[in-house]
CSV table of C-alpha atoms in Angstrom, one decimal:
chain,number,residue,atom,x,y,z
Q,1,MET,CA,10.8,4.7,-12.1
Q,2,LEU,CA,12.1,8.0,-10.7
Q,3,THR,CA,8.5,9.0,-10.4
Q,4,LEU,CA,7.6,6.1,-8.4
Q,5,LEU,CA,10.5,6.7,-5.9
Q,6,VAL,CA,9.6,10.3,-5.4
Q,7,LEU,CA,6.0,9.4,-5.1
Q,8,TRP,CA,6.6,6.5,-2.8
Q,9,LEU,CA,9.0,8.5,-0.4
Q,10,GLY,CA,6.2,10.9,0.1
Q,11,MET,CA,3.7,8.3,0.5
Q,12,LEU,CA,5.9,6.5,3.0
Q,13,THR,CA,6.2,9.7,5.2
Q,14,ALA,CA,2.4,10.2,5.3
Q,15,ALA,CA,1.7,6.6,5.8
Q,16,VAL,CA,4.2,6.2,8.9
Q,17,VAL,CA,2.8,9.5,10.6
Q,18,THR,CA,-0.7,8.1,10.2
Q,19,GLY,CA,-0.1,4.6,11.2
Q,20,ALA,CA,2.1,5.6,14.3
Q,21,ALA,CA,-0.7,7.9,15.4
Q,22,LEU,CA,-3.6,5.4,14.9
Q,23,ALA,CA,-1.9,2.5,16.4
Q,24,ARG,CA,0.5,1.5,19.2
Q,25,VAL,CA,3.3,0.0,17.3
Q,26,ASP,CA,6.3,0.5,19.7
Q,27,SER,CA,5.6,-2.9,21.1
Q,28,THR,CA,5.9,-4.7,17.7
Q,29,ASP,CA,8.7,-6.4,16.3
Q,30,GLU,CA,9.3,-3.8,13.5
Q,31,PRO,CA,7.4,-0.3,14.4
Q,32,PHE,CA,8.4,1.2,11.0
Q,33,CYS,CA,6.7,-1.7,8.9
Q,34,TYR,CA,3.6,-1.8,11.1
Q,35,SER,CA,2.9,1.8,11.1
Q,36,ALA,CA,3.6,2.4,7.2
Q,37,VAL,CA,1.5,-0.6,6.3
Q,38,ILE,CA,-1.3,0.7,8.3
Q,39,GLY,CA,-1.0,4.2,7.0
Q,40,VAL,CA,-0.8,2.6,3.5
Q,41,LEU,CA,-4.0,0.7,4.1
Q,42,VAL,CA,-6.0,3.5,5.8
Q,43,LEU,CA,-5.5,6.5,3.7
Q,44,PRO,CA,-7.2,5.2,0.6
Q,45,ALA,CA,-10.5,4.9,2.1
Q,46,PRO,CA,-11.7,8.6,2.1
Q,47,LEU,CA,-11.0,8.9,-1.5
Q,48,LEU,CA,-13.5,6.1,-2.2
Q,49,ALA,CA,-15.9,8.2,-0.3
Q,50,PHE,CA,-15.0,11.1,-2.3
Q,51,SER,CA,-15.7,9.0,-5.4
Q,52,LEU,CA,-19.4,9.0,-4.4
Q,53,LEU,CA,-19.6,12.6,-4.8
Q,54,GLY,CA,-17.8,12.9,-8.4
Q,55,PRO,CA,-14.6,12.1,-10.4
Q,56,LEU,CA,-11.2,12.1,-8.5
Q,57,ALA,CA,-8.3,14.6,-9.4
Q,58,TRP,CA,-4.8,14.4,-8.3
Q,59,TRP,CA,-5.7,17.2,-5.6
Q,60,HIS,CA,-8.2,14.8,-3.7
Q,61,PHE,CA,-5.2,12.4,-3.3
Q,62,ALA,CA,-3.0,15.2,-2.2
Q,63,ALA,CA,-5.3,16.8,0.2
Q,64,VAL,CA,-6.0,13.4,1.9
Q,65,TRP,CA,-2.3,12.3,2.1
Q,66,LEU,CA,-1.2,15.8,3.4
Q,67,LEU,CA,-4.1,16.8,5.6
Q,68,ILE,CA,-5.0,13.5,7.6
Q,69,PRO,CA,-1.4,13.0,8.6
Q,70,ALA,CA,-0.9,16.4,9.5
Q,71,GLY,CA,-4.1,16.4,11.6
Q,72,LEU,CA,-3.2,13.2,13.3
Q,73,TRP,CA,0.4,14.7,14.2
Q,74,ALA,CA,-1.2,17.8,15.7
Q,75,TRP,CA,-3.6,15.7,17.6
Q,76,ARG,CA,-1.4,12.6,19.0
Q,77,ARG,CA,2.2,13.7,18.5
Q,78,PRO,CA,3.1,10.2,18.0
Q,79,ILE,CA,7.0,8.8,18.1
Q,80,LEU,CA,7.8,7.9,14.7
Q,81,PRO,CA,9.8,4.8,14.2
Q,82,ARG,CA,12.9,5.0,11.9
Q,83,PRO,CA,13.7,2.6,9.2
Q,84,ALA,CA,17.1,1.1,8.3
Q,85,TRP,CA,17.4,3.5,5.5
Q,86,GLY,CA,20.1,1.5,3.6
Q,87,PRO,CA,18.0,-1.7,3.1
Q,88,LEU,CA,14.9,0.4,2.6
Q,89,LEU,CA,16.4,2.7,-0.1
Q,90,LEU,CA,17.7,-0.4,-1.8
Q,91,MET,CA,14.1,-2.1,-1.7
Q,92,LEU,CA,12.6,1.0,-3.0
Q,93,ALA,CA,14.9,1.3,-6.0
Q,94,ALA,CA,14.5,-2.4,-6.8
Q,95,ASN,CA,10.8,-2.2,-6.8
Q,96,ALA,CA,10.5,0.9,-8.6
Q,97,TRP,CA,12.3,-0.6,-11.4
Q,98,SER,CA,10.3,-3.9,-11.3
Q,99,SER,CA,7.2,-2.2,-11.0
Q,100,SER,CA,7.9,-0.2,-14.1
Q,101,GLY,CA,7.2,-3.4,-16.2
Q,102,PRO,CA,4.1,-4.2,-18.0
Q,103,VAL,CA,0.8,-5.4,-16.3
Q,104,MET,CA,0.6,-9.2,-16.1
Q,105,LEU,CA,-2.3,-10.1,-14.0
Q,106,TYR,CA,-5.5,-10.7,-16.1
Q,107,ASP,CA,-8.0,-9.2,-13.8
Q,108,THR,CA,-6.2,-5.8,-14.0
Q,109,GLY,CA,-6.7,-5.5,-17.7
Q,110,LEU,CA,-10.4,-7.3,-17.4
Q,111,TYR,CA,-12.0,-5.0,-14.9
Q,112,HIS,CA,-9.5,-3.4,-12.4
Q,113,TYR,CA,-8.3,-0.6,-14.9
Q,114,PRO,CA,-11.7,0.0,-16.6
Q,115,LEU,CA,-13.0,0.5,-13.2
Q,116,LEU,CA,-10.1,2.9,-12.4
Q,117,GLN,CA,-10.9,4.9,-15.2
Q,118,TRP,CA,-14.4,5.0,-14.7
Q,119,ILE,CA,-14.0,6.4,-11.1
Q,120,ASP,CA,-11.2,8.8,-12.6
Q,121,GLU,CA,-13.6,10.3,-15.4
Q,122,VAL,CA,-17.1,9.9,-13.6
Q,123,GLY,CA,-16.7,8.5,-10.0
Q,124,THR,CA,-18.7,5.9,-8.4
Q,125,VAL,CA,-22.1,5.8,-9.6
Q,126,ALA,CA,-25.1,3.5,-8.7
Q,127,ASN,CA,-26.0,0.5,-10.8
Q,128,GLN,CA,-22.5,0.1,-12.2
Q,129,ALA,CA,-22.9,-3.5,-12.0
Q,130,MET,CA,-25.6,-3.4,-14.9
Q,131,PHE,CA,-22.7,-2.4,-17.3
Q,132,HIS,CA,-20.6,-5.4,-16.2
Q,133,HIS,CA,-21.2,-7.6,-13.2
Q,134,ARG,CA,-17.5,-7.0,-12.0
Q,135,PHE,CA,-18.1,-3.4,-11.7
Q,136,GLY,CA,-20.4,-4.1,-8.7
Q,137,PHE,CA,-17.2,-4.4,-6.7
Q,138,SER,CA,-15.5,-1.2,-5.8
Q,139,SER,CA,-12.5,-0.7,-3.7
Q,140,ALA,CA,-10.4,2.2,-2.0
Q,141,TRP,CA,-7.5,0.4,-3.7
Q,142,ILE,CA,-8.8,1.2,-7.1
Q,143,ALA,CA,-10.0,4.7,-6.1
Q,144,ALA,CA,-7.0,5.8,-4.8
Q,145,PRO,CA,-4.5,5.3,-7.8
Q,146,ALA,CA,-7.7,6.6,-9.8
Q,147,ALA,CA,-7.1,10.2,-8.4
Q,148,LEU,CA,-3.4,10.1,-9.7
Q,149,ASP,CA,-4.1,8.5,-13.2
Q,150,GLU,CA,-3.3,11.9,-15.2
Q,151,GLY,CA,-0.2,13.9,-16.4
Q,152,TRP,CA,2.8,11.8,-16.1
Q,153,LEU,CA,1.2,8.9,-14.4
Q,154,ASP,CA,-1.6,8.1,-16.8
Q,155,GLY,CA,-1.9,4.7,-17.7
Q,156,ARG,CA,1.0,4.1,-15.2
Q,157,THR,CA,-0.8,3.8,-11.5
Q,158,ALA,CA,-1.2,0.1,-11.4
Q,159,ALA,CA,2.2,-0.5,-9.4
Q,160,VAL,CA,1.8,2.8,-7.2
Q,161,PHE,CA,0.0,1.0,-4.1
Q,162,ASN,CA,1.1,-2.8,-4.6
Q,163,GLY,CA,4.5,-1.9,-5.5
Q,164,LEU,CA,4.9,0.0,-2.4
Q,165,LEU,CA,3.4,-2.7,-0.2
Q,166,MET,CA,5.8,-5.1,-1.9
Q,167,THR,CA,8.7,-3.0,-0.9
Q,168,LEU,CA,7.6,-3.0,2.7
Q,169,ALA,CA,7.1,-6.6,2.7
Q,170,MET,CA,10.6,-7.1,1.1
Q,171,TYR,CA,12.2,-4.8,3.5
Q,172,HIS,CA,10.7,-6.5,6.6
Q,173,PHE,CA,11.8,-10.0,4.9
Q,174,ALA,CA,15.3,-8.7,4.6
Q,175,LEU,CA,15.4,-7.7,8.3
Q,176,VAL,CA,14.2,-11.0,9.4
Q,177,LEU,CA,16.6,-12.6,7.3
Q,178,SER,CA,19.6,-10.6,8.5
Q,179,ARG,CA,18.5,-11.6,12.2
Q,180,TRP,CA,18.6,-15.1,11.4
Q,181,LEU,CA,21.9,-15.1,9.6
Q,182,ARG,CA,23.5,-13.0,12.4
Q,183,GLY,CA,21.6,-14.4,15.5
Q,184,PRO,CA,19.8,-14.3,17.7
Q,185,SER,CA,16.7,-14.4,16.0
Q,186,ARG,CA,13.3,-13.4,17.5
Q,187,PRO,CA,10.3,-15.8,18.1
Q,188,ARG,CA,8.3,-14.5,15.3
Q,189,ASP,CA,11.1,-14.5,12.6
Q,190,GLY,CA,10.4,-17.8,11.3
Q,191,TYR,CA,6.6,-17.4,10.9
Q,192,PHE,CA,7.4,-13.9,9.0
Q,193,ALA,CA,9.8,-15.7,6.9
Q,194,ALA,CA,7.6,-18.3,6.0
Q,195,ALA,CA,4.6,-16.1,5.4
Q,196,TYR,CA,6.5,-13.6,3.1
Q,197,LEU,CA,8.0,-16.3,1.0
Q,198,LEU,CA,4.6,-17.7,0.2
Q,199,CYS,CA,3.5,-14.3,-0.5
Q,200,PHE,CA,6.3,-13.4,-2.7
Q,201,LEU,CA,6.3,-17.0,-4.6
Q,202,PHE,CA,2.5,-16.6,-5.4
Q,203,GLY,CA,2.0,-12.9,-5.7
Q,204,GLY,CA,5.5,-11.8,-7.1
Q,205,LEU,CA,6.6,-14.7,-9.2
Q,206,THR,CA,3.6,-16.3,-10.7
Q,207,GLN,CA,1.3,-13.3,-11.1
Q,208,ARG,CA,3.2,-10.2,-10.4
Q,209,PHE,CA,0.6,-8.5,-8.0
Q,210,GLU,CA,3.0,-5.9,-7.4
Q,211,VAL,CA,2.2,-4.5,-10.9
Q,212,SER,CA,-1.4,-4.5,-10.6
Q,213,LEU,CA,-4.5,-3.1,-9.0
Q,214,SER,CA,-5.6,-6.1,-7.4
Q,215,PRO,CA,-6.8,-5.6,-3.5
Q,216,ASN,CA,-6.0,-9.2,-2.9
Q,217,TYR,CA,-2.3,-8.6,-2.0
Q,218,PRO,CA,-3.0,-5.9,0.7
Q,219,VAL,CA,-5.5,-8.2,2.3
Q,220,ALA,CA,-2.7,-11.0,2.3
Q,221,LEU,CA,0.0,-8.7,3.7
Q,222,ALA,CA,-2.3,-7.4,6.3
Q,223,ALA,CA,-3.2,-10.8,7.3
Q,224,VAL,CA,0.5,-11.7,7.8
Q,225,LEU,CA,1.0,-8.8,10.1
Q,226,ALA,CA,-2.2,-8.8,11.8
Q,227,ALA,CA,-1.7,-12.6,12.8
Q,228,VAL,CA,0.9,-11.8,15.5
Q,229,ALA,CA,0.4,-8.1,15.7
Q,230,PRO,CA,0.0,-7.0,19.6
Q,231,ALA,CA,-0.7,-3.3,18.3
Q,232,ARG,CA,-3.9,-1.9,19.4
Q,233,VAL,CA,-5.7,1.0,17.3
Q,234,ALA,CA,-5.4,3.8,19.4
Q,235,LEU,CA,-8.6,5.3,18.2
Q,236,LEU,CA,-10.6,2.4,19.6
Q,237,LEU,CA,-9.1,2.6,23.1
């Protein structure tokens, strides 16, 4: 639990810098949530590319999550959004405790974690699907935790990314709910409340996606935010 908390705080810092540099999030309802989610979704991608060259190690992860945010900060000097620290730390602690539980999702045991071990020890190689057809699908969402699957985190990386995304979703949901209770609410609050409830009920209560390597959950949460996001990716302007 404590290891997850420390790791998540470091990842959030890098993700917020990356997201704020890549997208114009100042016009969104919750700039911190948008920038954090964008960063968490973008930063794993280079690690999948590195896995084509060989097995991944913790220093690959450290290099990506330190050098890319540092470079973007030096280049764009983004204004960093600040969260409501009280609710955020509460959600981080609650999800770190919850994410320390056992993996329940069948697919993670069937092929997510075996693929993670393959990437960790060998890297991504051609013709993996010849061993098992599910190995034909590889994802940055699996490659990134593969780089951390050693030492204290050996066998415990299933919740690193989905658990962090669940924390951000719960934090955003708590802000939306508090505005509803205090009033006045914002026009998009009803949409966010309904969309997050659907994600929580399906992903959290029934299958515990937060303690898994499934790439389905980041796609779902990205769709929730992208559906109403006025932010534009700055690199494409």
